[in-house]
JSON list of C-alpha atoms and ligand atoms in Angstrom, two decimals:
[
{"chain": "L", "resi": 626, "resn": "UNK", "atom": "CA", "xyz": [-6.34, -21.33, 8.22]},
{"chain": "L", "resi": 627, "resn": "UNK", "atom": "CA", "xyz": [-6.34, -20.30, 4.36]},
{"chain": "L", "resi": 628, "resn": "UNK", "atom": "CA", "xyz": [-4.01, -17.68, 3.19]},
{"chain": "L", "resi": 629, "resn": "UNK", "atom": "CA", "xyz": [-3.50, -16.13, -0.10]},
{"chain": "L", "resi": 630, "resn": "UNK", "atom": "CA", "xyz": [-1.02, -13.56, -1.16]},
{"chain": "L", "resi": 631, "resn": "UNK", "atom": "CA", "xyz": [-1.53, -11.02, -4.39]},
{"chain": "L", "resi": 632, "resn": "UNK", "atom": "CA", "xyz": [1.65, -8.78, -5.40]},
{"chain": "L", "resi": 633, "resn": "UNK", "atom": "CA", "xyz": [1.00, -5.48, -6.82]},
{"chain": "L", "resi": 634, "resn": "UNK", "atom": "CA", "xyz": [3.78, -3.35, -8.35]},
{"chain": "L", "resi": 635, "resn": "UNK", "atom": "CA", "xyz": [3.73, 0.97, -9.18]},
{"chain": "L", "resi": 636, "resn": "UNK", "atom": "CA", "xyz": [6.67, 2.63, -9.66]},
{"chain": "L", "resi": 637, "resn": "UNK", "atom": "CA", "xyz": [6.64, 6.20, -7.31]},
{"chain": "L", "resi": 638, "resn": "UNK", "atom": "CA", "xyz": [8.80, 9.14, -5.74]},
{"chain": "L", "resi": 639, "resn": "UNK", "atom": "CA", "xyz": [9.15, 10.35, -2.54]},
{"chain": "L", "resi": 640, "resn": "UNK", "atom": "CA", "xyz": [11.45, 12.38, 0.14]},
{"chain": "L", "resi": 641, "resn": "UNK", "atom": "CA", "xyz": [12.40, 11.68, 3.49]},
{"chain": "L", "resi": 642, "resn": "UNK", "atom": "CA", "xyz": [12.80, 15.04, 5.01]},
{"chain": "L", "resi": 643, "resn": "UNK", "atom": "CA", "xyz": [13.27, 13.47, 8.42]},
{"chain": "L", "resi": 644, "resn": "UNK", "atom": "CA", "xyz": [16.59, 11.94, 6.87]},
{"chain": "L", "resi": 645, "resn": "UNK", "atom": "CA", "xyz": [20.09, 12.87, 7.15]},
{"chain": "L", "resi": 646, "resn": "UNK", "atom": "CA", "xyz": [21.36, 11.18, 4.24]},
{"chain": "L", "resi": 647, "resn": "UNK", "atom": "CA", "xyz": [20.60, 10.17, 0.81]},
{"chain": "L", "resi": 648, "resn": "UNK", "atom": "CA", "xyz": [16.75, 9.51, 1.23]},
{"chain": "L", "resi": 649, "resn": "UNK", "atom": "CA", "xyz": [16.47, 13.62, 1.58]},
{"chain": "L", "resi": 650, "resn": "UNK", "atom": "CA", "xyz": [16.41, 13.78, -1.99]},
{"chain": "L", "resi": 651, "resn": "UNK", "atom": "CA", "xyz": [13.94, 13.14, -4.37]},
{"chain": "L", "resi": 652, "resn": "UNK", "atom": "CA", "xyz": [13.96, 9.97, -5.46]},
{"chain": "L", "resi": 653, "resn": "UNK", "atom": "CA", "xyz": [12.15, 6.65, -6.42]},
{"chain": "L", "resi": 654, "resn": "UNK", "atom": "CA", "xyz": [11.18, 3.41, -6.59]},
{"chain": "L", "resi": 655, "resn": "UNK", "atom": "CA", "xyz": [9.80, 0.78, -7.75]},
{"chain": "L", "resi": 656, "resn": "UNK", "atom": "CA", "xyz": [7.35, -0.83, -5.21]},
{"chain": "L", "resi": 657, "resn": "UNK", "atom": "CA", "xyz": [6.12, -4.07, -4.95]},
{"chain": "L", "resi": 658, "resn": "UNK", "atom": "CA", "xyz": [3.12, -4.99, -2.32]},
{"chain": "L", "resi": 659, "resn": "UNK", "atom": "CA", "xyz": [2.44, -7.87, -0.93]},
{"chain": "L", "resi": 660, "resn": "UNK", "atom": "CA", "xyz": [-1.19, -8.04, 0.24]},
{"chain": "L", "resi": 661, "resn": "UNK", "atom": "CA", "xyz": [-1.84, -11.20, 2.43]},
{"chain": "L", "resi": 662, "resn": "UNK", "atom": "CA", "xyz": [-5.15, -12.21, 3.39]},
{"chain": "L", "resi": 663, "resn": "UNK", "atom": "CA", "xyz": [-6.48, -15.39, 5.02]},
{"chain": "L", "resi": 664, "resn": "UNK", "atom": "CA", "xyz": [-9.43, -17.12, 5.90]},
{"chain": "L", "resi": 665, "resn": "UNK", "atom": "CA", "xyz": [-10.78, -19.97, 8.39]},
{"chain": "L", "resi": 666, "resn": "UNK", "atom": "CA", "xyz": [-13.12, -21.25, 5.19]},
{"chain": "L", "resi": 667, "resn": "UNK", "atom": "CA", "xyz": [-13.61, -20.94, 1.64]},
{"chain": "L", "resi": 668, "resn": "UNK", "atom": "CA", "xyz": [-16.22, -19.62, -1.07]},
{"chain": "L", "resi": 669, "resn": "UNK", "atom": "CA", "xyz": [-18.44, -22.07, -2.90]},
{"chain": "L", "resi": 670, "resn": "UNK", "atom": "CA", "xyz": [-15.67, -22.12, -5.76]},
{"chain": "L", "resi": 671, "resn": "UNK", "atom": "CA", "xyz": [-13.31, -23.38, -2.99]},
{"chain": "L", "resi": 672, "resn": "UNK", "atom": "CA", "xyz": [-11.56, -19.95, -2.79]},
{"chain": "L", "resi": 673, "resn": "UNK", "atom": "CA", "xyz": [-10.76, -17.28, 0.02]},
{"chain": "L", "resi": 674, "resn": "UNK", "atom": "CA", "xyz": [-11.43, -14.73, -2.55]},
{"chain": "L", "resi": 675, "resn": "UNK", "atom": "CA", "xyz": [-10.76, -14.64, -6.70]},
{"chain": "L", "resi": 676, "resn": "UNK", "atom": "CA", "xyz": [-7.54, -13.04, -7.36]},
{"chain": "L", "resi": 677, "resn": "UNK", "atom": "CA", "xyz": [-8.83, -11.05, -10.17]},
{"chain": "L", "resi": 678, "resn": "UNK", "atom": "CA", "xyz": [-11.62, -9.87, -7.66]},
{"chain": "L", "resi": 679, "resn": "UNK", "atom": "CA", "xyz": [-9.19, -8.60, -5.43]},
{"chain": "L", "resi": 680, "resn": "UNK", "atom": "CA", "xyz": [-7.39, -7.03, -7.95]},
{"chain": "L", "resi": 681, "resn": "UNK", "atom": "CA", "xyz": [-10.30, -5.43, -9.25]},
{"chain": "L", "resi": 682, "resn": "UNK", "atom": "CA", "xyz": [-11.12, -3.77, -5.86]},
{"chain": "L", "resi": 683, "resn": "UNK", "atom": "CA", "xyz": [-7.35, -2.66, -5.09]},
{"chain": "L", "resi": 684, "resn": "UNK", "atom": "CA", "xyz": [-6.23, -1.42, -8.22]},
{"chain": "L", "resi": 685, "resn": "UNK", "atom": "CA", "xyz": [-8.07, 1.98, -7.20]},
{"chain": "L", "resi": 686, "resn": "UNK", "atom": "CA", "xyz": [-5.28, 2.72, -4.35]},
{"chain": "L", "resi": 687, "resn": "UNK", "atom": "CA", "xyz": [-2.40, 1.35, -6.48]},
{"chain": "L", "resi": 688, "resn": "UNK", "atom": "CA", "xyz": [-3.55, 3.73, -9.40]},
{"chain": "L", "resi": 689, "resn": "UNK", "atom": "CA", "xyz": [-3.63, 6.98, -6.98]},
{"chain": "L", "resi": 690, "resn": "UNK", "atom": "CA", "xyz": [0.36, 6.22, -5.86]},
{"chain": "L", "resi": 691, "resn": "UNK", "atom": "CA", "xyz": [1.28, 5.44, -9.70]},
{"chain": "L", "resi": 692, "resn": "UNK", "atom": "CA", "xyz": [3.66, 7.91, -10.62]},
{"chain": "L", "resi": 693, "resn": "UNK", "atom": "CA", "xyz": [2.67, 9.92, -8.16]},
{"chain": "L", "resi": 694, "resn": "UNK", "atom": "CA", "xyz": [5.21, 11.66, -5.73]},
{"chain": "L", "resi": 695, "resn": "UNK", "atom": "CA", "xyz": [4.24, 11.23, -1.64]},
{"chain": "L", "resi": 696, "resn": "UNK", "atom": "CA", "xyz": [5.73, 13.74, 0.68]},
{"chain": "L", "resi": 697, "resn": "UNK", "atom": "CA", "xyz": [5.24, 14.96, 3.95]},
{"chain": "L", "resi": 698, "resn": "UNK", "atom": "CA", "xyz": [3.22, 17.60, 4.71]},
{"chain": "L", "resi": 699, "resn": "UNK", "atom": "CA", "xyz": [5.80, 19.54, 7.06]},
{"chain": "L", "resi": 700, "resn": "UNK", "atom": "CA", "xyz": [7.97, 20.02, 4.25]},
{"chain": "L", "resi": 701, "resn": "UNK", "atom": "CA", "xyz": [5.66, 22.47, 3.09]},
{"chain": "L", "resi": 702, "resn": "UNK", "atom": "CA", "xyz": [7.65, 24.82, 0.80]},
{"chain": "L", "resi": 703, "resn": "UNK", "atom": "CA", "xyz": [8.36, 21.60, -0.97]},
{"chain": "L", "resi": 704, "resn": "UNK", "atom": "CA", "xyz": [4.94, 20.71, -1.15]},
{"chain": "L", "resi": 705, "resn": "UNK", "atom": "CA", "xyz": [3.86, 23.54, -2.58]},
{"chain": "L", "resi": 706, "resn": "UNK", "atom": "CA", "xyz": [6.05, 23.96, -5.11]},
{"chain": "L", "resi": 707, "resn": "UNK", "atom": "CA", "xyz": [5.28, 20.09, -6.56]},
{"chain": "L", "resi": 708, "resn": "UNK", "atom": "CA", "xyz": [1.67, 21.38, -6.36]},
{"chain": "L", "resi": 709, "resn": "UNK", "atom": "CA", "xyz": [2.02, 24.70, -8.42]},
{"chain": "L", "resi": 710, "resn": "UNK", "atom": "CA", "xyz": [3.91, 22.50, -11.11]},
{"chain": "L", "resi": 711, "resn": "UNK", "atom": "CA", "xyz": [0.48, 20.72, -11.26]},
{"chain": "L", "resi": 712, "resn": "UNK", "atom": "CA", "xyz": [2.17, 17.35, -10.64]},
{"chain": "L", "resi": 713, "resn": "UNK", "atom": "CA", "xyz": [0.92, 14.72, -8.98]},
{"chain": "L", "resi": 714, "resn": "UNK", "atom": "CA", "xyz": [2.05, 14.80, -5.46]},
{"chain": "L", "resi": 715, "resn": "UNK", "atom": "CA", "xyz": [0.76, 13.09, -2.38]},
{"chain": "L", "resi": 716, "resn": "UNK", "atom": "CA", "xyz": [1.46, 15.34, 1.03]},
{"chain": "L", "resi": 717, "resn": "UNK", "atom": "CA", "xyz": [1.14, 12.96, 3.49]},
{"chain": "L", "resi": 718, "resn": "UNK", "atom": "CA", "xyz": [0.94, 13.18, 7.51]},
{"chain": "L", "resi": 719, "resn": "UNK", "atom": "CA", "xyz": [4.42, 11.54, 8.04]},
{"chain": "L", "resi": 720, "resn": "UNK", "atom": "CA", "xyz": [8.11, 10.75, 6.07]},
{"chain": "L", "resi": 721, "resn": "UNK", "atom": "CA", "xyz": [6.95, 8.23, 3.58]},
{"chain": "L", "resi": 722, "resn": "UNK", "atom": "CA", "xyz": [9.08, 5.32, 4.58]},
{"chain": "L", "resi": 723, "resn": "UNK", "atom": "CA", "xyz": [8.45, 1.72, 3.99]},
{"chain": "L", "resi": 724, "resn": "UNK", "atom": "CA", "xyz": [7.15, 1.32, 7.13]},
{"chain": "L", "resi": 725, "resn": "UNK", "atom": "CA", "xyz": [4.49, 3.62, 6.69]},
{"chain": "L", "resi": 726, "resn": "UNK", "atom": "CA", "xyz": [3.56, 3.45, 3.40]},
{"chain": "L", "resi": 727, "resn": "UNK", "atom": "CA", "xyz": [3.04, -0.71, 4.85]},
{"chain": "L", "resi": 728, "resn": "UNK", "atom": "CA", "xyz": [0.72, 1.08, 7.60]},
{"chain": "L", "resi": 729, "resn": "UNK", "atom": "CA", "xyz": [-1.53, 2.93, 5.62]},
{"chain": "L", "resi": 730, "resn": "UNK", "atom": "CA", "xyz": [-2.17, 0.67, 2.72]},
{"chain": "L", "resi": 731, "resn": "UNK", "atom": "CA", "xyz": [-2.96, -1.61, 4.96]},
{"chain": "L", "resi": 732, "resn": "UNK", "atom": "CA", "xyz": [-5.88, 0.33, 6.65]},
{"chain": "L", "resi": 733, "resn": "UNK", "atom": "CA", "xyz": [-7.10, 1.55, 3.15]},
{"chain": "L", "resi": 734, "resn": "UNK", "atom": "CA", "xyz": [-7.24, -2.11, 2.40]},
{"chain": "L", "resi": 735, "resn": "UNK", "atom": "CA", "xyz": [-9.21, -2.66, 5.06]},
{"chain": "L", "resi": 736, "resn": "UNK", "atom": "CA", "xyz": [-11.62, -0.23, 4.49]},
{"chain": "L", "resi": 737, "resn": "UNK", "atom": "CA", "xyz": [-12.67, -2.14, 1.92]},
{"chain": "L", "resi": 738, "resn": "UNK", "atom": "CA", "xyz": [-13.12, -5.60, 3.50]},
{"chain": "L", "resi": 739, "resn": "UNK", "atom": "CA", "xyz": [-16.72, -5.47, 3.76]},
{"chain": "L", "resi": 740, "resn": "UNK", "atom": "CA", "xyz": [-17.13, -4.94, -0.50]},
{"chain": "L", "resi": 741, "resn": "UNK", "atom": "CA", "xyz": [-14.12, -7.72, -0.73]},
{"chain": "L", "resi": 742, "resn": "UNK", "atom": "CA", "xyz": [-16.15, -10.04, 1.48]},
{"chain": "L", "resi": 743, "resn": "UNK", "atom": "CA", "xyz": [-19.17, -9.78, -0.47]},
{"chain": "L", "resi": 744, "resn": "UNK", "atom": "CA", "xyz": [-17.76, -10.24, -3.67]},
{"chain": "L", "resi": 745, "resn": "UNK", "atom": "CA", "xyz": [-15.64, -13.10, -2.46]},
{"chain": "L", "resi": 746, "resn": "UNK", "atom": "CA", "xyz": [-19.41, -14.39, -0.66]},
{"chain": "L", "resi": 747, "resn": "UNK", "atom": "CA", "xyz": [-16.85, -15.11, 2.83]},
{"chain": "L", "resi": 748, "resn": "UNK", "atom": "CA", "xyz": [-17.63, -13.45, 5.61]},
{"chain": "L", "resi": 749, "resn": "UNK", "atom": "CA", "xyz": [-14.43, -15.12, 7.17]},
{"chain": "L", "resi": 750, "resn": "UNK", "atom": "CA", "xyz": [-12.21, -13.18, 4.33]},
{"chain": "L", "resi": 751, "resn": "UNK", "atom": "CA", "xyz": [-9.19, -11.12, 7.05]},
{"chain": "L", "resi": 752, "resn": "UNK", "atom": "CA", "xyz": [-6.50, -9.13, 6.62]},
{"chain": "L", "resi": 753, "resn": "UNK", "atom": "CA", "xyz": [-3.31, -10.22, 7.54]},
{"chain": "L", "resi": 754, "resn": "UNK", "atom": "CA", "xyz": [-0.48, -8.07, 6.57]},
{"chain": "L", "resi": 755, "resn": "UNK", "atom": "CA", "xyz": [0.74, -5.77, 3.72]},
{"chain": "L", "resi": 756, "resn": "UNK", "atom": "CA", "xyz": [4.72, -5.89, 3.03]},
{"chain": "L", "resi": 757, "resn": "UNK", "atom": "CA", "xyz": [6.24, -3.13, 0.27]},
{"chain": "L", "resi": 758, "resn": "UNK", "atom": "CA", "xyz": [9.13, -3.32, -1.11]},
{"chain": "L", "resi": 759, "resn": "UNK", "atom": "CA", "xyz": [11.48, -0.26, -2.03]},
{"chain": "L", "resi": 760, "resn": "UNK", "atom": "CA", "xyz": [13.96, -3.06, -3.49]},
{"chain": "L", "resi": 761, "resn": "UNK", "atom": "CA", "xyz": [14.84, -6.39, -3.60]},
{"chain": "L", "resi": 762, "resn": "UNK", "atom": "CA", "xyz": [16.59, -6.18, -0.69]},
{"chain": "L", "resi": 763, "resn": "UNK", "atom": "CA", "xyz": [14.65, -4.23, 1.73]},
{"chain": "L", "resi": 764, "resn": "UNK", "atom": "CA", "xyz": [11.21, -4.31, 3.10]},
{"chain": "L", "resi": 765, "resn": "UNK", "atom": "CA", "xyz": [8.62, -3.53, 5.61]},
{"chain": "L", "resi": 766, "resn": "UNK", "atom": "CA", "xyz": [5.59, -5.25, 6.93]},
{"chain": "L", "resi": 767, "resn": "UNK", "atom": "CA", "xyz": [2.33, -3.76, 9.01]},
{"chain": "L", "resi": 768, "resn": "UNK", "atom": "CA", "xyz": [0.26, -6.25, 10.78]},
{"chain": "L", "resi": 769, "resn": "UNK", "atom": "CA", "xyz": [-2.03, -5.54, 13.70]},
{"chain": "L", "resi": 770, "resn": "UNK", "atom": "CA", "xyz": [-1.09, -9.36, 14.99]},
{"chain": "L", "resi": 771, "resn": "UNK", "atom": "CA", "xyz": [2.10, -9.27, 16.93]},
{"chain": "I", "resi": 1241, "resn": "ZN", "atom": "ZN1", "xyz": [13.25, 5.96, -0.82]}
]
């Protein structure tokens, strides 16, 4: 098995309104992905897929969370205030921890593994995990193997 893995960084905001401590209040940070794919063969240029291809197809999702400030949609007063101050919030259907921030990147990756397989020409190209990182020191990972 092949494996490659691409980092990808964008600095956002968020609140945890599920929290009882510090995470309730607005903050940020700066994340850093992980994307990890693999493959049982390579591409004619003895790849699993170019980096700069994949980067080309991902930056679109990284470029909607840049800056941007991801909420959950129960803490609707909240929500609606961001929105009236015409700033660039994401309500979301959940707190937006690490864990699933991990979840749903990695399904919106997915998504697009039939255009990443064509451009990489390998129909073996997978997904294998995504990992974010709030900091240095703490992360989370979604995988569908166990
Ligand atoms: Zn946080």
């Amino acid at each position: 098995m092949f494996r490659l893995e691409k980092r990808f960084t964008f600095p956002m905001g968020h609140r945890l309104c599920k929290h009882d401590g510090a995470c309730f209040n607005f903050h940020g940070h700066n994340y850093v992905v992980l994307v990890g794919l693999k493959s049982t063969i390579l591409n004619k240029n003895d790849m699993i897929i170019d980096f700069s291809h994949l980067k080309e197809e991902l930056n679109a999702i990284f470029d909607v969370l840049d800056h941007a400030f991801m909420i959950n949609k129960e803490d609707k007063e909240m929500v609606e205030k961001l929105q009236n101050a015409d700033l660039k919030v994401i309500p979301v259907d959940y707190d937006p921890t690490a864990e699933r921030m991990a979840e749903e990147l990695y399904f919106a990756i997915q998504a697009k593994l039939p255009k990443l397989r064509i451009k990489a020409e390998n129909s073996e190209l997978c997904l294998d995990y995504v990992t974010i990182f709030e900091n240095e020191n703490s992360k989370a990972t979604f995988s569908e193997i166990a």
